[in-house]
Coordinates of C-alpha atoms in Angstrom, one line a residue:
Chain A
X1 CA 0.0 0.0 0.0
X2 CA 1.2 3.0 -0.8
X3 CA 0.8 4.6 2.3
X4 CA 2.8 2.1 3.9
X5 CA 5.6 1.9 1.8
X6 CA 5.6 5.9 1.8
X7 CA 5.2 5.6 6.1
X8 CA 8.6 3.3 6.1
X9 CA 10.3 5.6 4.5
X10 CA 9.8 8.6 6.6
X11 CA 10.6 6.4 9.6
X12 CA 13.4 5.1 8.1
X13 CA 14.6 9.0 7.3
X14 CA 13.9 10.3 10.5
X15 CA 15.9 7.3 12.4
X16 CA 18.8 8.2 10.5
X17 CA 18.4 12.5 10.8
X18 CA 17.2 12.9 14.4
X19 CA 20.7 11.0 16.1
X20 CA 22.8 12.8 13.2
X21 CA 21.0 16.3 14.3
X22 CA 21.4 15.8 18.3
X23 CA 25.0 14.9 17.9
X24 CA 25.7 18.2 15.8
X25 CA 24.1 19.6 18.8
X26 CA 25.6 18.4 21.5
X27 CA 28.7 19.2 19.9
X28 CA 28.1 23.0 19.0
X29 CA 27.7 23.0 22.9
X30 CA 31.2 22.4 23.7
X31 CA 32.4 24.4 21.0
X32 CA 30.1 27.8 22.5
X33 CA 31.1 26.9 26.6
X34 CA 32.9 29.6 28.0
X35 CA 36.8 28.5 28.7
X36 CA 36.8 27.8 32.0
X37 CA 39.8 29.0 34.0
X38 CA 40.9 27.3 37.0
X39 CA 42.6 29.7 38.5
X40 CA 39.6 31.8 39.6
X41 CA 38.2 29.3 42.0
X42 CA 41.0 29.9 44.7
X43 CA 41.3 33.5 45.6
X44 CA 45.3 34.3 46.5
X45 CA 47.1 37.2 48.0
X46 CA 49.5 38.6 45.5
X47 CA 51.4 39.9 48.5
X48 CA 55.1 39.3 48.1
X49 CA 55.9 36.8 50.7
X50 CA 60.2 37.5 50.9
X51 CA 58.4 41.5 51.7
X52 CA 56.1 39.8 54.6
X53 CA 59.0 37.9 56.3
X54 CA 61.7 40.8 56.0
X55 CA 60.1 43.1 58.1
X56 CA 58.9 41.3 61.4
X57 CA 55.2 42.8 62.6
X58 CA 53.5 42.5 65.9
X59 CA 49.8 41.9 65.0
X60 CA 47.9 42.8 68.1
X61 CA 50.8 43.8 70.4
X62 CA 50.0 44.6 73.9
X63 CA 52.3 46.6 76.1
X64 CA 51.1 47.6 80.1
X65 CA 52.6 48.1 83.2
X66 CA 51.8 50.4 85.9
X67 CA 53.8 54.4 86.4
X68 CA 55.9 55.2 89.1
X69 CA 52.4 57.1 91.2
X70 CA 50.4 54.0 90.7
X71 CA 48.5 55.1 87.0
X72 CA 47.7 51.6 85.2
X73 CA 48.4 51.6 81.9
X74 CA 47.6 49.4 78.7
X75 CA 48.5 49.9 75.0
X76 CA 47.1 47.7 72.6
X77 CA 47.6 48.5 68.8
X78 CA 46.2 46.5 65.4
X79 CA 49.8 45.7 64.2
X80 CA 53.1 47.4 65.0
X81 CA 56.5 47.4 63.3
X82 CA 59.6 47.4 65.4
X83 CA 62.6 49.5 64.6
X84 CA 65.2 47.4 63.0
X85 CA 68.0 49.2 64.4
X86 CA 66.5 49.1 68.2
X87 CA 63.5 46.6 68.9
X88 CA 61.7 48.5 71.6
X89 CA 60.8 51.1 69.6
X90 CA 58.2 50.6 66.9
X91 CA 55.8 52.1 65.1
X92 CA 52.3 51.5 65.7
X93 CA 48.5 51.6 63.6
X94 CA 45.2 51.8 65.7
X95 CA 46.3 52.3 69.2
X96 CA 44.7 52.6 72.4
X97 CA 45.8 53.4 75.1
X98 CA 43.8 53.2 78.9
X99 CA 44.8 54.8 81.7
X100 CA 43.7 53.9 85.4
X101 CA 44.5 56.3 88.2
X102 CA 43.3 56.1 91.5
X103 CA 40.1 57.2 93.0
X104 CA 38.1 55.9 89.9
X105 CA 39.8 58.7 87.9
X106 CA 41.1 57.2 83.8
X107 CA 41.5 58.3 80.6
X108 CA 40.9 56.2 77.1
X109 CA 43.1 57.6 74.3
X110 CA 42.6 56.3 71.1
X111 CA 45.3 57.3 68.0
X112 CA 45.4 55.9 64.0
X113 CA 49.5 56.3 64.5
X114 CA 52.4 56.5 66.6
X115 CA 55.8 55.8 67.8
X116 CA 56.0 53.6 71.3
X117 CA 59.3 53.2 72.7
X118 CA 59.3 50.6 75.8
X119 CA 62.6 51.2 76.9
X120 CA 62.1 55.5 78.0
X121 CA 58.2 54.0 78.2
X122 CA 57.5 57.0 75.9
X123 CA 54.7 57.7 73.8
X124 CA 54.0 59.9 70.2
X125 CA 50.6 59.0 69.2
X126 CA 49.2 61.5 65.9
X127 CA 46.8 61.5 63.3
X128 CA 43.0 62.3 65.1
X129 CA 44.2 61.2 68.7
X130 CA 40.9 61.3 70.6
X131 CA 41.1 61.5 74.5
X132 CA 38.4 60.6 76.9
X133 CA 38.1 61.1 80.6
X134 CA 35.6 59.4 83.4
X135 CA 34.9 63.3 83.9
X136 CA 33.4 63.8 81.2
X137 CA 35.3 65.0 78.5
X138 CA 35.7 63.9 75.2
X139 CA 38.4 65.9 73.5
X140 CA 40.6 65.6 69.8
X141 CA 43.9 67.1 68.8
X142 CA 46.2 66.2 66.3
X143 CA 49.8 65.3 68.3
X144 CA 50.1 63.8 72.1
X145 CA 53.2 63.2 73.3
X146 CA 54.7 62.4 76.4
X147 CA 55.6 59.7 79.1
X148 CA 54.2 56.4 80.7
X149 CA 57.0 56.1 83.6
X150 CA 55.4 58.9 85.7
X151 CA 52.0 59.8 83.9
X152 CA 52.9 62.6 81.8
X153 CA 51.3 63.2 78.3
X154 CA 51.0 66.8 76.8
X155 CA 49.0 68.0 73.5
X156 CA 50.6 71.2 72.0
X157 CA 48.6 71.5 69.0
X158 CA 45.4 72.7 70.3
X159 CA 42.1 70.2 71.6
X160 CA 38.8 70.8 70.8
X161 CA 36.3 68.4 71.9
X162 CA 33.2 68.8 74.5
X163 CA 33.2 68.5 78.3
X164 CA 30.7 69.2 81.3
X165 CA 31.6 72.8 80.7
X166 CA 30.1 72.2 77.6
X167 CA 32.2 73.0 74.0
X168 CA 36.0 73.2 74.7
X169 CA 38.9 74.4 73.0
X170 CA 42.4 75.4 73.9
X171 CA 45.7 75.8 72.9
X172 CA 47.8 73.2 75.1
X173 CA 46.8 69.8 77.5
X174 CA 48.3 68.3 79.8
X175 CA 47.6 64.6 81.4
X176 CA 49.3 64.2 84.4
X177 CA 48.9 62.7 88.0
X178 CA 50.1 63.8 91.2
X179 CA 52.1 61.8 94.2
X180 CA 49.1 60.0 94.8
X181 CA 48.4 58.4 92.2
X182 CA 45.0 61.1 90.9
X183 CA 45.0 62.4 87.3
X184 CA 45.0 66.3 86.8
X185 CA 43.6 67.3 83.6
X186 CA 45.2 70.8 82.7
X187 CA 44.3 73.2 79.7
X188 CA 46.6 76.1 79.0
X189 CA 47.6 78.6 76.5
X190 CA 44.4 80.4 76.7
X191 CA 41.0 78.2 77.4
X192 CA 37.2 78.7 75.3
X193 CA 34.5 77.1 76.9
X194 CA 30.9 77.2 75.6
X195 CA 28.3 76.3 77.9
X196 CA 24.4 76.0 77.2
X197 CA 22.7 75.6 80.8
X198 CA 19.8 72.6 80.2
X199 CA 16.8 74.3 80.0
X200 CA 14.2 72.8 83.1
Chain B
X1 CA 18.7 99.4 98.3
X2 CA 19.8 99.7 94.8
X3 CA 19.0 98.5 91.6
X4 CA 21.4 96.4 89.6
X5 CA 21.6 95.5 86.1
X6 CA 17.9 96.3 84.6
X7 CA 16.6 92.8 86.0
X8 CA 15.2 90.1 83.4
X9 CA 18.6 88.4 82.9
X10 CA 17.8 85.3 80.9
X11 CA 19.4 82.7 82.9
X12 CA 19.4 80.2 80.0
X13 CA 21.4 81.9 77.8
X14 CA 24.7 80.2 76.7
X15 CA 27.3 81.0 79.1
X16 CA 30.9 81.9 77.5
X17 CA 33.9 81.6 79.4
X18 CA 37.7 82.4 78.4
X19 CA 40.4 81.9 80.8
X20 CA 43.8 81.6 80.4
X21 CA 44.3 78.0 82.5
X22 CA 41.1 75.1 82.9
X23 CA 42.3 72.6 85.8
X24 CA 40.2 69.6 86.4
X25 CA 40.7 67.2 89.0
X26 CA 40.2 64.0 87.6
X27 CA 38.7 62.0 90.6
X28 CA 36.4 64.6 91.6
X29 CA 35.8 66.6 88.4
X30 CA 36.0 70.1 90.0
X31 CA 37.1 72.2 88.0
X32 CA 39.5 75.5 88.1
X33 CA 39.9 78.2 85.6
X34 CA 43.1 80.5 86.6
X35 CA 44.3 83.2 84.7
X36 CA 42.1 86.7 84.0
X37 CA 38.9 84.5 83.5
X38 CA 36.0 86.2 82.4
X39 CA 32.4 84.5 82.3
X40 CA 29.5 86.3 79.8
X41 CA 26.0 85.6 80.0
X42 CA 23.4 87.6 78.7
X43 CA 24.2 91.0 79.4
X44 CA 26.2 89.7 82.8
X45 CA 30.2 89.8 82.6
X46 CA 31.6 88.7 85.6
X47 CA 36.0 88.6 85.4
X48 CA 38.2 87.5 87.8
X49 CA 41.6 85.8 88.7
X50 CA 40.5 82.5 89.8
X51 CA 37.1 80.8 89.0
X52 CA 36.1 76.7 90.8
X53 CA 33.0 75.6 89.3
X54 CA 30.1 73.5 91.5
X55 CA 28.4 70.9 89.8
X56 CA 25.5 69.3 90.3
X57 CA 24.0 65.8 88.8
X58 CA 21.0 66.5 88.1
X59 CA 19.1 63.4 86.9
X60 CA 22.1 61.9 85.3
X61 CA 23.5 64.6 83.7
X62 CA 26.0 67.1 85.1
X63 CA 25.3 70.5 85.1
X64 CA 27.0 74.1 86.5
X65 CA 25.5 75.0 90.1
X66 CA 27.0 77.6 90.9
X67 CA 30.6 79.8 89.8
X68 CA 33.0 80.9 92.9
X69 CA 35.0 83.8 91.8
X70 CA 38.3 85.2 93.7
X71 CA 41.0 87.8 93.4
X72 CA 39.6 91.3 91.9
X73 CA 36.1 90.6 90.9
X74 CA 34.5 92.8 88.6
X75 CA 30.3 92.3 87.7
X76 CA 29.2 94.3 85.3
X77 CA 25.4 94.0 84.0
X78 CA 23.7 96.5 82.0
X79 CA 25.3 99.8 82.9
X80 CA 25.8 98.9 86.4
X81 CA 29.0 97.9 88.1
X82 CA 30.4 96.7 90.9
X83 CA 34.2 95.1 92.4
X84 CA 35.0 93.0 94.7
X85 CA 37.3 90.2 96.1
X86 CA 35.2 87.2 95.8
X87 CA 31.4 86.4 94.4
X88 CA 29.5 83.5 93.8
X89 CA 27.2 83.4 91.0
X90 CA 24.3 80.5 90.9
X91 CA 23.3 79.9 87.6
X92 CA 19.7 78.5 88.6
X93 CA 18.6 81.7 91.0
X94 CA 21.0 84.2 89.2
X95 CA 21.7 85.7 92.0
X96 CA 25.2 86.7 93.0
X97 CA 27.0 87.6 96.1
X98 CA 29.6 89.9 96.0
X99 CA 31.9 89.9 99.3
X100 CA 35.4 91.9 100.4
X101 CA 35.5 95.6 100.1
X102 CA 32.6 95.6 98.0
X103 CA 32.5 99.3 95.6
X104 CA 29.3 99.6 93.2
X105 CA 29.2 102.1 90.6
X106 CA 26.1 103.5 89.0
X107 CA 25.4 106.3 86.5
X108 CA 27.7 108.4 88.4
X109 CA 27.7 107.5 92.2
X110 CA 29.6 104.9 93.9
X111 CA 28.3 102.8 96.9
X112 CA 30.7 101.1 98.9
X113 CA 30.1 98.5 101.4
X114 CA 31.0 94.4 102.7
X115 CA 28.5 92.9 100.7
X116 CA 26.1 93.2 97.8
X117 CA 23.5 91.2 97.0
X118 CA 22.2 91.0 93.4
X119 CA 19.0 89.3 91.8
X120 CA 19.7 89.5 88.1
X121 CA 16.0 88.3 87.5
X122 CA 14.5 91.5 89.3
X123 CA 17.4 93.8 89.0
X124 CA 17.8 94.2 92.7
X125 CA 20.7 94.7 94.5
X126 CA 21.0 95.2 98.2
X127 CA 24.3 96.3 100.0
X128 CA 25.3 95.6 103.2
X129 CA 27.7 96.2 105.5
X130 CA 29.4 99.9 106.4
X131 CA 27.6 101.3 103.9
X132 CA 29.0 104.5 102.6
X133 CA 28.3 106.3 99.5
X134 CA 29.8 108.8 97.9
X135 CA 28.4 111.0 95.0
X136 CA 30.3 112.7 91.9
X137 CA 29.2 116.2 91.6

């Protein structure tokens, strides 16, 4: 019949052209793929390693003790880089420093940079050094500067900041304690202060 | 009896203060100002040597009380003035007292006395204390 004969043939055709046409497919797909690069998967830090074990670094040092009137102090800093010529002295990123005195009285000082030498126990902390006190005062000058042995830590390039005597600003500060052991918080070189009584 | 300073002083007004030294004791948080201080509020100026300023917590937060002036105190409000060797100055009552050889001047007489007292709110000022007064002719 000729509908048969004419059925066989399109079987027969399409037996033979489907596999043929999935094969081109399948291999058009490779060709198209994007190259993939192996390299991407593991992420690596181009750092040059003989740089990294040159210069030693203290990652979190910490460096306390307590002065010679009885003021705590702790300095902590995210990494600091000692001086090759003289290890105690290094320089320092993100450091803060506490200090306890007695009678409840401390200070927090907080600095981006600075030099810490732990043989003199002396301090240069720059770059936004931000001071606060348990009186009240929350103070920023650029450059603090001074010693740990006996508490004695002076700001010459001027402090602005707030306080309980409201806005502040002066020319010089001074950190310092006494015999016993209490912190005195001096201004000097001429003293603003701004102060808005609370209305009741 | 005198009046002092026109009254109304508006005890809320922003108090500035310029000194030449701030001292603050860090256990106790008093604090000094030394060194030709000078305190303006309003139309109040009040100068002197040495300045120790009173706190007091008031819920929670610290505020001025009061301002203890020594060594050659000088008030002057409005056109009014008066000297002496120490004052204190409460910031909540705005009154002031004014101790130690006490002189007041005023549109062109001069009071002398031990004390004056001074409401800055009603302008009146009472002086006490071997009162003598003089008057420019």
């Amino acid at each position: 019949m000729v509908a048969d004969r004419h059925h066989t043939r399109l079987i027969k055709g399409a037996r033979i052209l489907l596999p043929v046409g999935a094969l081109i497919l399948l291999s058009t797909l490779f060709l198209l793929a994007r190259t993939v690069n192996p390299d991407d998967a593991i992420p690596f830090a181009d750092v040059d390693v003989s740089l990294r074990a040159k210069d030693q670094q203290l990652t979190s040092p910490r460096f306390s003790g307590v002065s010679r009137n009885g003021t705590e102090f702790a300095l902590t800093a995210q990494v600091a880089k000692p001086d090759p010529k003289d290890a105690r002295k290094m320089t320092a990123q993100e450091i803060q420093l506490t200090l306890v005195g007695r009678e409840v009285s401390d200070a927090r000082v907080a600095a981006n940079t600075g030099l810490i030498d732990t043989a003199t126990r002396t301090v240069t902390l720059t770059g936004e050094v931000e001071v606060e006190t348990s009186t009240g005062f929350s103070l920023t000058t650029p450059h603090l500067q001074g010693s740990l042995s006996t508490l004695s830590v002076t700001a010459r390039e001027g402090v602005t900041g707030t306080g309980p005597l409201g806005r502040l600003n002066a020319r010089e500060m001074h950190l310092s304690e006494d015999s016993e052991g209490r912190q005195r918080l001096l201004f000097t070189g001429g003293v603003d202060l701004l102060y808005v009584p609370p209305v009741e | 009896q005198v009046g002092f300073g026109g009254g109304n002083h508006d005890r809320s007004a922003p108090v500035e203060v310029a000194a030449d030294n701030l001292e603050v004791d860090q256990s106790t948080g008093r604090a000094t100002l030394t060194g030709n201080v000078v305190i303006a509020q309003d139309d109040l100026r009040l100068s002197a040597a040495r300045v120790v300023v009173d706190y007091a917590v008031v819920n929670g937060d610290r505020r001025i009380d009061r301002v203890n002036a020594t060594g050659d105190v000088l008030i002057v409000a409005g056109e009014d003035a008066a000297e002496g060797q120490s004052a204190v100055y409460v910031l909540g009552t705005s009154e002031i007292l004014l101790t130690g050889d006490v002189v007041v001047s005023q549109a062109g007489s001069t009071l002398a006395g031990d004390r004056l007292a001074v409401n800055l709110q009603s302008g009146a000022g009472t002086v006490t204390g071997r009162v003598r007064t003089t008057l420019q002719p």
